[in-house]
JSON list of C-alpha atoms in Angstrom, two decimals:
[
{"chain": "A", "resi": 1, "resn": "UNK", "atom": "CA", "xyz": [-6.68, -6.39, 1.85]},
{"chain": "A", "resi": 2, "resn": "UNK", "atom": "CA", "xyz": [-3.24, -5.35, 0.52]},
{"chain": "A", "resi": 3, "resn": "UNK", "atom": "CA", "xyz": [-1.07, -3.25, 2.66]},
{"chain": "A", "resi": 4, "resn": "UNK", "atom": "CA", "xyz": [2.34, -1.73, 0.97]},
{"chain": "A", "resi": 5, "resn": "UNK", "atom": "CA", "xyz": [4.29, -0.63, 4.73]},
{"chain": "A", "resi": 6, "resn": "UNK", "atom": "CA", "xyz": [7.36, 1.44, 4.38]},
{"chain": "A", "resi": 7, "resn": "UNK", "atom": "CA", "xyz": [10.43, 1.53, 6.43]},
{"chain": "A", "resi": 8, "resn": "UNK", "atom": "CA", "xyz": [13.30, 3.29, 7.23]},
{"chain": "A", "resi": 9, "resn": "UNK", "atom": "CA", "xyz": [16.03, 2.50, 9.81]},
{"chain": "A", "resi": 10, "resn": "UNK", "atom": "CA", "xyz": [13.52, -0.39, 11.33]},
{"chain": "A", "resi": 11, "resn": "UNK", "atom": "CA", "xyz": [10.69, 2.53, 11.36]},
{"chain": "A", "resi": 12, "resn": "UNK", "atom": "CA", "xyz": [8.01, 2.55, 9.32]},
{"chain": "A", "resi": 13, "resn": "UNK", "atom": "CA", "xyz": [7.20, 5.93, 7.77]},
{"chain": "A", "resi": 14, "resn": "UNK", "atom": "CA", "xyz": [4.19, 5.54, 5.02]},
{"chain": "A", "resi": 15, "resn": "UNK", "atom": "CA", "xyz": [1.52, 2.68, 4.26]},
{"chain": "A", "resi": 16, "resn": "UNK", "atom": "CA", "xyz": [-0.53, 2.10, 1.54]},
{"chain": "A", "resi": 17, "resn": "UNK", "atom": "CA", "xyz": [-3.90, 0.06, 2.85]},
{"chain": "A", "resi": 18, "resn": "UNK", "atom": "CA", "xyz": [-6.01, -0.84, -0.09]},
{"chain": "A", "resi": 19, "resn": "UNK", "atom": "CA", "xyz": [-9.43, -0.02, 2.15]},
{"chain": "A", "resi": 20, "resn": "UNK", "atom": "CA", "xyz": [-8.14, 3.80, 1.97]},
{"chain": "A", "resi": 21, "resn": "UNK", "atom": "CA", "xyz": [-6.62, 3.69, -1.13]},
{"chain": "A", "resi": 22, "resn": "UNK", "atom": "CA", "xyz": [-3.89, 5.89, -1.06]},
{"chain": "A", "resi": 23, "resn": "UNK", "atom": "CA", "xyz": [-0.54, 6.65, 0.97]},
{"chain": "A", "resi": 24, "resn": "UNK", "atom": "CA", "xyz": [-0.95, 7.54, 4.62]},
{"chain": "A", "resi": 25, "resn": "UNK", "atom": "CA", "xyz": [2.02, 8.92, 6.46]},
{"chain": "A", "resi": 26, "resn": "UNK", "atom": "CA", "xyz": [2.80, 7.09, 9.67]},
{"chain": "A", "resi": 27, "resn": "UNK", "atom": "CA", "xyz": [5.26, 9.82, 10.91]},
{"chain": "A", "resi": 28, "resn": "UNK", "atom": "CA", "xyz": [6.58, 13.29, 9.79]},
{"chain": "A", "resi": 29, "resn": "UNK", "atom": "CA", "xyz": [9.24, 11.46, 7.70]},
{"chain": "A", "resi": 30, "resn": "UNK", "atom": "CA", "xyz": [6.34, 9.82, 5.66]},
{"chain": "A", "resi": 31, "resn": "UNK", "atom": "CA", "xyz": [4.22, 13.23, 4.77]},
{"chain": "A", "resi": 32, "resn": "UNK", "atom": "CA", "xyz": [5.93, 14.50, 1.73]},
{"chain": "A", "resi": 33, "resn": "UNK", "atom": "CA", "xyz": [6.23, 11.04, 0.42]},
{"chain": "A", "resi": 34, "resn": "UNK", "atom": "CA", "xyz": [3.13, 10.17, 0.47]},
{"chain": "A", "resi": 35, "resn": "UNK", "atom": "CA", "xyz": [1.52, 12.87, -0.32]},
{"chain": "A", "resi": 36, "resn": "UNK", "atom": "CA", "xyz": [4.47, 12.44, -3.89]},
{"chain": "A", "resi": 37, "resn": "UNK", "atom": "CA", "xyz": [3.22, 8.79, -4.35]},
{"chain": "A", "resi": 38, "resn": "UNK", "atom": "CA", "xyz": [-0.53, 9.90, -4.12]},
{"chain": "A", "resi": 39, "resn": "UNK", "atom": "CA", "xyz": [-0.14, 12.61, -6.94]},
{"chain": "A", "resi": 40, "resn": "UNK", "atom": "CA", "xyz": [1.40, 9.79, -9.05]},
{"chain": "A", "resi": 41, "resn": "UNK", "atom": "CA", "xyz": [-1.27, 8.80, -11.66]},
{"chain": "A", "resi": 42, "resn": "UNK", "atom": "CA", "xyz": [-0.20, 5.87, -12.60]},
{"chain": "A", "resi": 43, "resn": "UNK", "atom": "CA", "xyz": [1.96, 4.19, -9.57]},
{"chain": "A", "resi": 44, "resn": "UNK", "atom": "CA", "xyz": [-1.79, 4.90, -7.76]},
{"chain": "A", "resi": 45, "resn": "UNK", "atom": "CA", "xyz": [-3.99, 2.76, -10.24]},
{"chain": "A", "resi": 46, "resn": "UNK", "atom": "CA", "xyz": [-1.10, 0.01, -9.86]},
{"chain": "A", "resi": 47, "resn": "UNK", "atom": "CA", "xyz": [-1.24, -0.12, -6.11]},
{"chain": "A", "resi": 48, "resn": "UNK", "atom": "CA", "xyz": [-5.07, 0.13, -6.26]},
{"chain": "A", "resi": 49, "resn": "UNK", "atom": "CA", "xyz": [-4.73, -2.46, -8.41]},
{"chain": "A", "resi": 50, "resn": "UNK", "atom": "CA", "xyz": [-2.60, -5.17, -6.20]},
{"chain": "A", "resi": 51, "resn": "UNK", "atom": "CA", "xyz": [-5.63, -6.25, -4.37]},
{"chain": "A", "resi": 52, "resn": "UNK", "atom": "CA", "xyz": [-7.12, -7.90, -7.38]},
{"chain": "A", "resi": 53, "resn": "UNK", "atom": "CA", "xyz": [-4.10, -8.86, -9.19]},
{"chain": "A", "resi": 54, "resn": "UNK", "atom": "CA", "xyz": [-2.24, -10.15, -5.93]},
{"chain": "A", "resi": 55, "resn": "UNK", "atom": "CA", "xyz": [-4.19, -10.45, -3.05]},
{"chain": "A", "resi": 56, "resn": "UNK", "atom": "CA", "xyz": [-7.66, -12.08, -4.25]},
{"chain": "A", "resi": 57, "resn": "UNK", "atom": "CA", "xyz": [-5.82, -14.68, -6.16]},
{"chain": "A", "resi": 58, "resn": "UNK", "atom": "CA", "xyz": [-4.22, -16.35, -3.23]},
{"chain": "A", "resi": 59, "resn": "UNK", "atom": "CA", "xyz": [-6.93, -15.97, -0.52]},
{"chain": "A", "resi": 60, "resn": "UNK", "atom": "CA", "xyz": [-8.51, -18.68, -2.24]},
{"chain": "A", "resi": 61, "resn": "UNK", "atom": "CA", "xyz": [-5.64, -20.81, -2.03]},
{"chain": "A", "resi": 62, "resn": "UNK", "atom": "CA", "xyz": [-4.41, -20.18, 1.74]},
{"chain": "A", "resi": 63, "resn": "UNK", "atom": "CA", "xyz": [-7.97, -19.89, 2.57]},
{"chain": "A", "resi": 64, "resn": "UNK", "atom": "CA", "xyz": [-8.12, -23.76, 2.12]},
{"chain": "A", "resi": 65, "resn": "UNK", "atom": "CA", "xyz": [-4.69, -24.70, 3.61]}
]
């Protein structure tokens, strides 16, 4: 699972979960961005993407730790 959480002033405002697969807004702050990052072609396929590239790789390693 990959989760891309961002903040503001200690808040957080949008998240990116790779089970939903797009940008959720947390609070009002967060709706116009992520409903921007979701049209984004692109930066979506890259974030989708992070799971494999990222995440996957390593479970195997801490999983063993």
């Amino acid at each position: 699972r990959f989760l891309d959480r961002n903040i503001y002033n200690r808040e957080e405002f949008a998240r990116f979960d790779s089970d939903v697969g797009e940008y959720r807004a947390v609070t009002e702050l967060g709706r116009s961005i992520a409903e921007y990052l979701n049209k984004q072609k692109e930066f979506m396929e890259q974030a989708r993407a992070a799971v494999d590239t990222i995440c996957r790789h390593n479970y195997g390693v801490v999983k063993y730790l």
